[in-house]
Short mmCIF file of C-alpha atoms in Angstrom, two decimals:
data_model
loop_
_atom_site.label_atom_id
_atom_site.label_comp_id
_atom_site.label_asym_id
_atom_site.label_seq_id
_atom_site.Cartn_x
_atom_site.Cartn_y
_atom_site.Cartn_z
CA MET A 315 0.41 -0.10 -0.17
CA LEU A 316 3.07 2.26 0.94
CA GLU A 317 4.29 2.12 -2.77
CA LYS A 318 1.14 2.77 -3.90
CA LEU A 319 0.53 5.97 -2.05
CA ILE A 320 4.25 7.06 -3.21
CA GLY A 321 2.98 6.52 -6.78
CA ILE A 322 0.16 8.95 -5.94
CA GLU A 323 1.84 11.73 -4.22
CA ASN A 324 4.95 11.45 -7.03
CA HIS A 325 2.02 12.09 -9.83
CA TYR A 326 -0.04 14.37 -7.31
CA GLU A 327 3.53 16.39 -7.22
CA GLU A 328 3.54 16.39 -11.22
CA ILE A 329 0.28 17.12 -11.58
CA SER A 330 0.84 20.74 -9.16
CA ARG A 331 4.04 21.24 -11.39
CA GLU A 332 2.11 21.09 -14.66
CA LEU A 333 -0.34 23.14 -13.72
CA MET A 334 1.98 25.80 -13.52
CA GLU A 335 3.17 25.65 -16.86
CA VAL A 336 0.06 25.12 -18.48
CA GLY A 337 -0.41 28.32 -19.79
CA GLY A 338 -3.35 29.43 -21.92
CA ASP A 339 -4.49 25.72 -22.80
CA TYR A 340 -7.63 26.04 -20.24
CA GLU A 341 -9.19 22.79 -21.41
CA ARG A 342 -5.74 20.68 -20.63
CA ALA A 343 -5.99 22.88 -16.97
CA ALA A 344 -9.45 22.01 -16.40
CA ALA A 345 -8.75 18.32 -16.47
CA LEU A 346 -5.77 18.70 -14.65
CA ASN A 347 -7.39 20.78 -11.86
CA LYS A 348 -9.84 18.10 -11.73
CA GLU A 349 -7.64 15.25 -11.24
CA ARG A 350 -5.51 17.02 -8.59
CA ILE A 351 -9.02 17.86 -6.71
CA ASP A 352 -9.92 14.48 -6.82
CA LEU A 353 -6.49 13.62 -5.13
CA GLU A 354 -6.52 15.38 -2.79
CA PRO A 355 -8.18 13.47 -0.27
CA ILE A 356 -6.23 11.17 -0.55
CA ILE A 357 -2.83 13.03 -0.15
CA ALA A 358 -4.10 14.73 3.06
CA LYS A 359 -5.07 11.14 4.35
CA ALA A 360 -1.94 9.88 3.31
CA ARG A 361 0.08 12.74 5.26
CA GLU A 362 -2.00 12.17 8.43
CA TYR A 363 -1.43 8.20 8.33
CA ARG A 364 2.12 9.13 7.61
CA GLN A 365 2.25 11.30 10.93
CA THR A 366 0.69 9.40 13.21
CA LEU A 367 2.94 6.28 12.09
CA LYS A 368 5.78 8.84 12.88
CA ARG A 369 4.66 10.16 15.92
CA LEU A 370 3.99 6.59 17.13
CA GLU A 371 7.84 5.35 16.06
CA ASP A 372 8.91 8.46 18.34
CA ALA A 373 7.03 7.93 21.40
CA ARG A 374 8.14 4.20 21.49
CA GLY A 375 11.58 4.98 20.88
CA LEU A 376 11.30 7.54 23.72
CA LEU A 377 9.75 5.06 25.93
CA ALA A 378 12.91 2.63 25.38
CA ALA A 379 15.63 4.88 25.82
CA GLU A 380 14.08 7.19 28.46
CA ALA A 381 14.63 6.86 32.19
CA ASP A 382 12.80 9.57 33.82
CA PRO A 383 9.07 8.48 34.46
CA ASP A 384 7.92 11.51 33.75
CA LEU A 385 8.61 11.19 29.99
CA CYS A 386 8.01 7.76 30.16
CA SER A 387 4.71 8.43 31.56
CA LEU A 388 4.03 10.55 28.42
CA ALA A 389 5.48 8.33 25.95
CA GLU A 390 3.16 6.17 27.34
CA THR A 391 0.10 8.01 27.17
CA GLU A 392 0.60 8.91 23.57
CA ILE A 393 1.33 5.57 22.35
CA ALA A 394 -1.92 4.43 23.95
CA GLU A 395 -3.48 7.37 22.18
CA LEU A 396 -2.12 6.93 19.04
CA GLU A 397 -2.31 3.19 18.52
CA PRO A 398 -5.92 3.05 17.82
CA GLN A 399 -5.80 5.73 15.23
CA VAL A 400 -3.66 3.69 13.13
CA ALA A 401 -5.72 0.65 11.90
CA PRO A 402 -8.64 3.46 10.97
CA LEU A 403 -6.57 5.41 9.23
CA GLU A 404 -5.04 2.14 7.43
CA ALA A 405 -8.36 1.18 6.42
CA ALA A 406 -9.78 4.62 4.95
CA LEU A 407 -6.74 4.81 2.82
CA LYS A 408 -7.33 1.32 1.79
CA SER A 409 -10.74 2.23 0.50
CA MET A 410 -9.66 5.18 -1.11
CA LEU A 411 -7.09 3.52 -3.16
CA VAL A 412 -9.45 1.00 -4.18
CA PRO A 413 -10.39 2.42 -8.45
CA LYS A 414 -13.52 3.68 -8.27
CA ASP A 415 -16.51 3.17 -11.15
CA PRO A 416 -15.64 5.99 -13.21
CA ARG A 417 -19.36 6.20 -14.05
CA ASP A 418 -20.26 6.85 -9.75
CA ASP A 419 -20.88 10.66 -10.37
CA LYS A 420 -23.24 10.13 -13.40
CA ASN A 421 -26.38 10.94 -13.69
CA VAL A 422 -28.71 7.60 -14.82
CA PHE A 423 -31.89 6.73 -16.76
CA VAL A 424 -33.48 3.96 -14.79
CA GLU A 425 -35.84 1.73 -17.11
CA ILE A 426 -38.44 -0.23 -15.30
CA ARG A 427 -40.66 -2.69 -17.26
CA ALA A 428 -43.25 -4.96 -15.95
CA GLY A 429 -42.65 -8.83 -15.94
CA THR A 430 -44.81 -11.86 -15.10
CA GLY A 431 -48.02 -11.12 -13.56
CA GLY A 432 -49.95 -8.79 -16.48
CA GLU A 433 -52.02 -6.06 -14.55
CA GLU A 434 -50.25 -6.91 -11.29
CA ALA A 435 -46.74 -6.48 -12.46
CA ALA A 436 -47.71 -3.15 -14.35
CA LEU A 437 -49.07 -2.09 -10.90
CA PHE A 438 -45.97 -3.06 -9.47
CA ALA A 439 -43.93 -1.22 -11.87
CA ALA A 440 -45.59 2.09 -10.90
CA ASP A 441 -44.78 1.23 -7.21
CA LEU A 442 -40.95 0.73 -7.91
CA PHE A 443 -41.11 4.26 -9.68
CA ARG A 444 -42.54 6.11 -6.94
CA MET A 445 -40.28 4.07 -4.77
CA TYR A 446 -37.35 5.24 -6.51
CA THR A 447 -38.62 9.23 -6.99
CA ARG A 448 -39.42 9.56 -3.22
CA TYR A 449 -35.71 7.94 -2.82
CA ALA A 450 -34.21 10.92 -5.25
CA GLU A 451 -36.48 13.62 -3.75
CA ARG A 452 -35.05 12.32 -0.31
CA GLN A 453 -31.50 12.73 -2.12
CA GLY A 454 -32.31 16.26 -3.49
CA TRP A 455 -32.16 14.94 -6.89
CA LYS A 456 -34.05 15.83 -9.75
CA TYR A 457 -36.29 13.41 -11.91
CA GLU A 458 -37.87 13.31 -15.35
CA ILE A 459 -40.03 11.06 -17.16
CA ALA A 460 -38.58 10.68 -20.34
CA SER A 461 -40.97 7.93 -21.80
CA SER A 462 -43.70 5.86 -20.42
CA ASN A 463 -46.24 3.32 -21.34
CA ASP A 464 -49.30 3.27 -18.89
CA ILE A 465 -52.30 0.99 -18.89
CA GLY A 466 -54.89 3.23 -17.59
CA ILE A 467 -55.01 1.99 -13.90
CA GLY A 468 -52.20 3.49 -12.43
CA GLY A 469 -49.62 0.68 -13.50
CA PHE A 470 -46.82 1.17 -16.08
CA LYS A 471 -46.19 -1.65 -19.07
CA GLU A 472 -42.92 0.48 -19.48
CA VAL A 473 -41.55 3.60 -17.56
CA ILE A 474 -38.30 5.18 -18.27
CA PHE A 475 -36.98 8.22 -16.57
CA GLY A 476 -34.00 10.62 -15.58
CA ILE A 477 -32.38 11.28 -12.27
CA ARG A 478 -30.00 13.68 -11.83
CA GLY A 479 -27.72 14.51 -8.81
CA GLN A 480 -24.57 13.80 -7.02
CA GLY A 481 -23.47 10.47 -6.91
CA ALA A 482 -26.89 8.74 -8.51
CA PHE A 483 -25.29 6.13 -10.22
CA SER A 484 -22.91 5.23 -7.38
CA LYS A 485 -25.85 4.70 -5.15
CA LEU A 486 -28.86 3.42 -7.86
CA LYS A 487 -25.76 1.03 -9.69
CA TYR A 488 -27.17 -1.89 -7.29
CA GLU A 489 -30.66 -1.84 -8.24
CA SER A 490 -30.54 -3.16 -11.79
CA GLY A 491 -32.57 -6.48 -11.69
CA VAL A 492 -35.66 -8.50 -11.03
CA HIS A 493 -37.60 -7.51 -8.31
CA ARG A 494 -40.33 -9.59 -7.07
CA VAL A 495 -43.86 -8.91 -5.94
CA GLN A 496 -46.32 -11.56 -3.32
CA ARG A 497 -49.45 -9.81 -2.76
CA VAL A 498 -53.00 -10.35 -3.12
CA PRO A 499 -54.29 -8.36 -5.80
CA SER A 500 -57.05 -5.77 -5.53
CA THR A 501 -58.94 -7.67 -8.17
CA GLU A 502 -58.50 -10.86 -6.45
CA SER A 503 -61.82 -12.01 -4.85
CA SER A 504 -60.44 -15.45 -3.14
CA GLY A 505 -57.56 -13.99 -1.65
CA ARG A 506 -54.81 -15.41 -3.39
CA ILE A 507 -51.28 -14.67 -3.01
CA HIS A 508 -50.27 -13.64 -6.55
CA THR A 509 -46.65 -13.41 -7.35
CA SER A 510 -45.47 -11.04 -10.20
CA THR A 511 -42.25 -9.25 -11.64
CA ALA A 512 -40.86 -6.35 -13.04
CA THR A 513 -37.15 -5.44 -14.11
CA VAL A 514 -35.13 -2.71 -13.33
CA ALA A 515 -32.19 -1.43 -15.43
CA VAL A 516 -29.99 1.15 -13.74
CA MET A 517 -27.61 3.23 -16.56
CA ALA A 518 -25.48 5.87 -16.35
CA GLU A 519 -26.30 8.66 -18.78
CA VAL A 520 -23.06 9.16 -20.99
CA GLU A 521 -21.75 11.65 -23.19
CA GLU A 522 -21.05 11.57 -27.00
CA VAL A 523 -17.67 11.60 -26.03
CA ASP A 524 -18.03 8.34 -24.25
CA ILE A 525 -19.57 6.68 -26.91
CA GLU A 526 -20.62 7.67 -30.43
CA VAL A 527 -23.26 6.15 -32.60
CA PRO A 528 -22.84 6.97 -36.03
CA GLU A 529 -26.46 8.28 -38.31
CA SER A 530 -25.91 5.18 -40.93
CA GLU A 531 -26.51 3.13 -37.52
CA MET A 532 -30.07 4.50 -36.64
CA LYS A 533 -33.67 4.71 -38.49
CA ILE A 534 -35.12 7.55 -36.75
CA ASP A 535 -39.15 7.71 -37.03
CA VAL A 536 -41.21 10.93 -35.74
CA PHE A 537 -44.61 10.16 -34.74
CA ARG A 538 -47.60 11.70 -32.46
CA SER A 539 -47.58 11.49 -29.00
CA SER A 540 -50.16 9.08 -27.20
CA GLY A 541 -51.77 8.79 -24.44
CA ALA A 542 -53.33 6.12 -22.51
CA GLY A 543 -55.36 3.79 -24.29
CA GLY A 544 -53.55 5.09 -27.59
CA GLN A 545 -55.18 8.21 -27.30
CA ASN A 546 -53.46 10.67 -29.56
CA VAL A 547 -52.79 13.69 -27.38
CA GLN A 548 -50.50 16.64 -29.79
CA LYS A 549 -51.72 17.37 -33.22
CA ASN A 550 -48.29 17.76 -34.38
CA ALA A 551 -46.18 14.88 -34.61
CA THR A 552 -43.47 15.58 -31.79
CA ALA A 553 -42.41 11.98 -30.79
CA ILE A 554 -39.12 10.25 -31.69
CA ARG A 555 -38.19 6.70 -32.39
CA ILE A 556 -35.08 5.39 -32.76
CA THR A 557 -33.94 2.10 -34.15
CA HIS A 558 -30.50 1.33 -33.36
CA LEU A 559 -29.91 -1.14 -36.22
CA PRO A 560 -26.76 -3.21 -35.78
CA THR A 561 -28.71 -4.26 -31.92
CA GLY A 562 -32.40 -3.84 -33.11
CA MET A 563 -33.02 -1.86 -29.82
CA VAL A 564 -35.73 0.85 -29.99
CA VAL A 565 -35.72 3.53 -27.64
CA ALA A 566 -39.32 6.22 -27.99
CA VAL A 567 -39.65 9.60 -26.19
CA GLN A 568 -42.42 11.21 -26.32
CA ASP A 569 -42.95 12.93 -23.11
CA GLU A 570 -41.00 16.44 -24.11
CA ARG A 571 -42.76 19.46 -25.93
CA SER A 572 -40.75 19.72 -29.20
CA GLN A 573 -39.57 17.37 -31.43
CA LEU A 574 -35.73 18.31 -30.67
CA GLN A 575 -36.26 17.77 -27.37
CA ASN A 576 -37.22 14.00 -27.66
CA LYS A 577 -34.44 13.45 -30.13
CA LEU A 578 -31.74 14.40 -27.69
CA ARG A 579 -33.49 12.46 -24.88
CA ALA A 580 -33.70 9.48 -27.14
CA MET A 581 -30.12 9.85 -28.13
CA SER A 582 -29.03 10.41 -24.72
CA ILE A 583 -30.98 6.78 -23.85
CA LEU A 584 -30.13 5.19 -26.58
CA ARG A 585 -25.86 6.09 -25.64
CA ALA A 586 -26.52 5.25 -22.24
CA ARG A 587 -27.92 1.70 -23.31
CA LEU A 588 -25.31 0.83 -25.84
CA PHE A 589 -22.49 2.08 -23.23
CA GLU A 590 -24.17 -0.20 -20.35
CA ILE A 591 -23.84 -3.21 -22.43
CA GLU A 592 -20.53 -2.70 -23.56
CA ALA A 593 -19.55 -2.35 -20.02
CA GLU A 594 -21.20 -5.57 -18.91
CA LYS A 595 -18.83 -7.68 -21.53
CA ARG A 596 -16.09 -5.94 -19.69
CA ARG A 597 -17.38 -6.55 -16.26
CA SER A 598 -18.12 -10.40 -17.43
CA ALA A 599 -14.75 -10.82 -18.64
CA GLU A 600 -12.82 -9.25 -15.97
CA ASP A 601 -14.76 -10.15 -12.41
CA ALA A 602 -17.28 -12.68 -13.44
CA ASP A 603 -16.81 -13.98 -9.87
CA ARG A 604 -16.78 -10.92 -7.93
CA ARG A 605 -20.36 -9.88 -9.73
CA SER A 606 -22.08 -13.17 -9.05
CA GLN A 607 -21.09 -13.02 -5.75
CA VAL A 608 -22.36 -9.26 -5.38
CA GLY A 609 -24.80 -8.62 -8.04
CA THR A 610 -23.98 -5.57 -9.28
CA GLY A 611 -26.61 -5.53 -12.02
CA GLU A 612 -27.02 -8.84 -13.82
CA ARG A 613 -30.61 -8.04 -15.61
CA SER A 614 -31.84 -12.09 -15.22
CA GLU A 615 -31.25 -12.25 -11.39
CA LYS A 616 -34.11 -11.66 -8.83
CA ILE A 617 -32.19 -9.16 -6.48
CA ARG A 618 -35.16 -8.44 -4.43
CA THR A 619 -38.83 -9.71 -2.99
CA TYR A 620 -41.19 -7.37 -1.90
CA ASN A 621 -43.86 -9.53 0.22
CA TYR A 622 -47.00 -7.76 1.63
CA PRO A 623 -48.37 -9.97 3.80
CA GLN A 624 -45.37 -10.78 5.74
CA ASN A 625 -44.30 -6.59 5.72
CA ARG A 626 -40.92 -7.99 4.51
CA VAL A 627 -38.68 -6.58 1.92
CA THR A 628 -35.40 -9.58 1.19
CA ASP A 629 -32.56 -8.65 -0.70
CA HIS A 630 -31.39 -11.82 -1.71
CA ARG A 631 -27.73 -10.97 -2.70
CA ILE A 632 -27.04 -9.38 1.13
CA ASN A 633 -29.80 -11.71 2.73
CA VAL A 634 -30.69 -8.80 4.31
CA SER A 635 -34.73 -8.45 5.24
CA ILE A 636 -36.34 -5.06 6.36
CA PHE A 637 -39.71 -5.81 8.26
CA ASN A 638 -41.29 -2.15 7.22
CA LEU A 639 -42.38 -2.25 3.24
CA PRO A 640 -44.92 0.78 3.41
CA SER A 641 -41.18 2.64 4.76
CA VAL A 642 -39.19 0.89 2.16
CA MET A 643 -41.75 1.55 -0.86
CA ASP A 644 -41.94 5.09 0.51
CA GLY A 645 -38.11 5.35 -0.99
CA ASN A 646 -36.52 4.32 2.75
CA ILE A 647 -33.93 2.00 0.68
CA ASP A 648 -30.58 3.55 2.12
CA GLU A 649 -30.17 0.46 4.24
CA PHE A 650 -30.05 -1.78 1.72
CA ILE A 651 -27.83 0.47 -0.56
CA SER A 652 -25.52 0.98 2.25
CA GLU A 653 -24.73 -2.60 2.83
CA LEU A 654 -24.75 -3.38 -1.21
CA SER A 655 -21.99 -0.61 -1.34
CA THR A 656 -19.98 -2.03 1.49
CA ARG A 657 -19.55 -5.31 0.54
CA ASP A 658 -19.20 -4.27 -3.48
CA GLU A 659 -16.37 -2.46 -1.73
CA ALA A 660 -14.95 -4.83 0.55
CA GLU A 661 -15.07 -6.99 -2.89
CA ARG A 662 -13.12 -4.75 -4.77
CA LEU A 663 -10.36 -3.84 -2.18
CA ALA A 664 -10.04 -7.97 -1.93
CA SER A 665 -9.51 -8.31 -5.49
CA SER A 666 -6.95 -5.03 -5.77
CA GLY A 667 -4.50 -6.70 -3.52
CA LEU A 668 -4.60 -3.82 -1.11
CA ASP A 669 -6.09 -5.62 1.88
CA GLU A 670 -3.07 -8.53 1.74
#
């Protein structure tokens, strides 16, 4: 770990020197300054760690060499104060040195699709939409629906919405997967419990520089926006449907007022989907074993069950249950996210070799 710290500190000094010589290249200066700011917490923690080790070494040396009882007592007091600080500082440094997901600070698109269960699945999809938007509100984030296909009774066959806010992807990335609900539908006269599912996909919003989609690979159609039941709600054709020809992927956006706004939003969603496909391929190749333990995004895996009769929500990846289902559905999912993040970080720390 100390060798890695030395490398980071040397790089930090190089950045500082280059910033003084960068001149009028403002783009380069901005990039260097951002990198320097990102490294500053590690540099500060490394200095605190080294200073603590040095003070501890000096106190132990004084205790070993000194005969004066008062000085020995002072040294013993300092040792007792400093020794408990070393392990937490070391743990904090290791955590900071683990490579972070470069997408963690990105805004996100969330897609929720009703799965098995018909109307009940669509209603559950709407419940999940409310859960995530309530969570976003609690974080101080903004959200906006990009596209939706509702069934007219308060449910969604599909809803796509963007969430903008600091660290949105870092917290919501663990929500991708199959969510299962067990409850008695309001239309069920015999009181039988039904099981339905909805699939959630969380994708980081990416820029054009992150992934390029040639015009030749897209088919763009313009159509009129429609409401529930297929009713036309606009006289002008402003809705946009983009088909990505190589993959057959289709993105339709109709919630913005202008055709241009819908096209820009559809392109952003398409880039996010394509970027996520490539990211998933890389993750599968690089750390399939870790993902199988942590479950950071497999679309096919059942990640969580919402059991209404038992007032229970269970996350199967970490075997954690919360017996307060209304609170969870109101957006209080911090306990799940915190535990998933902690375990993910522990796995990344183990695979980095810093924990050896």
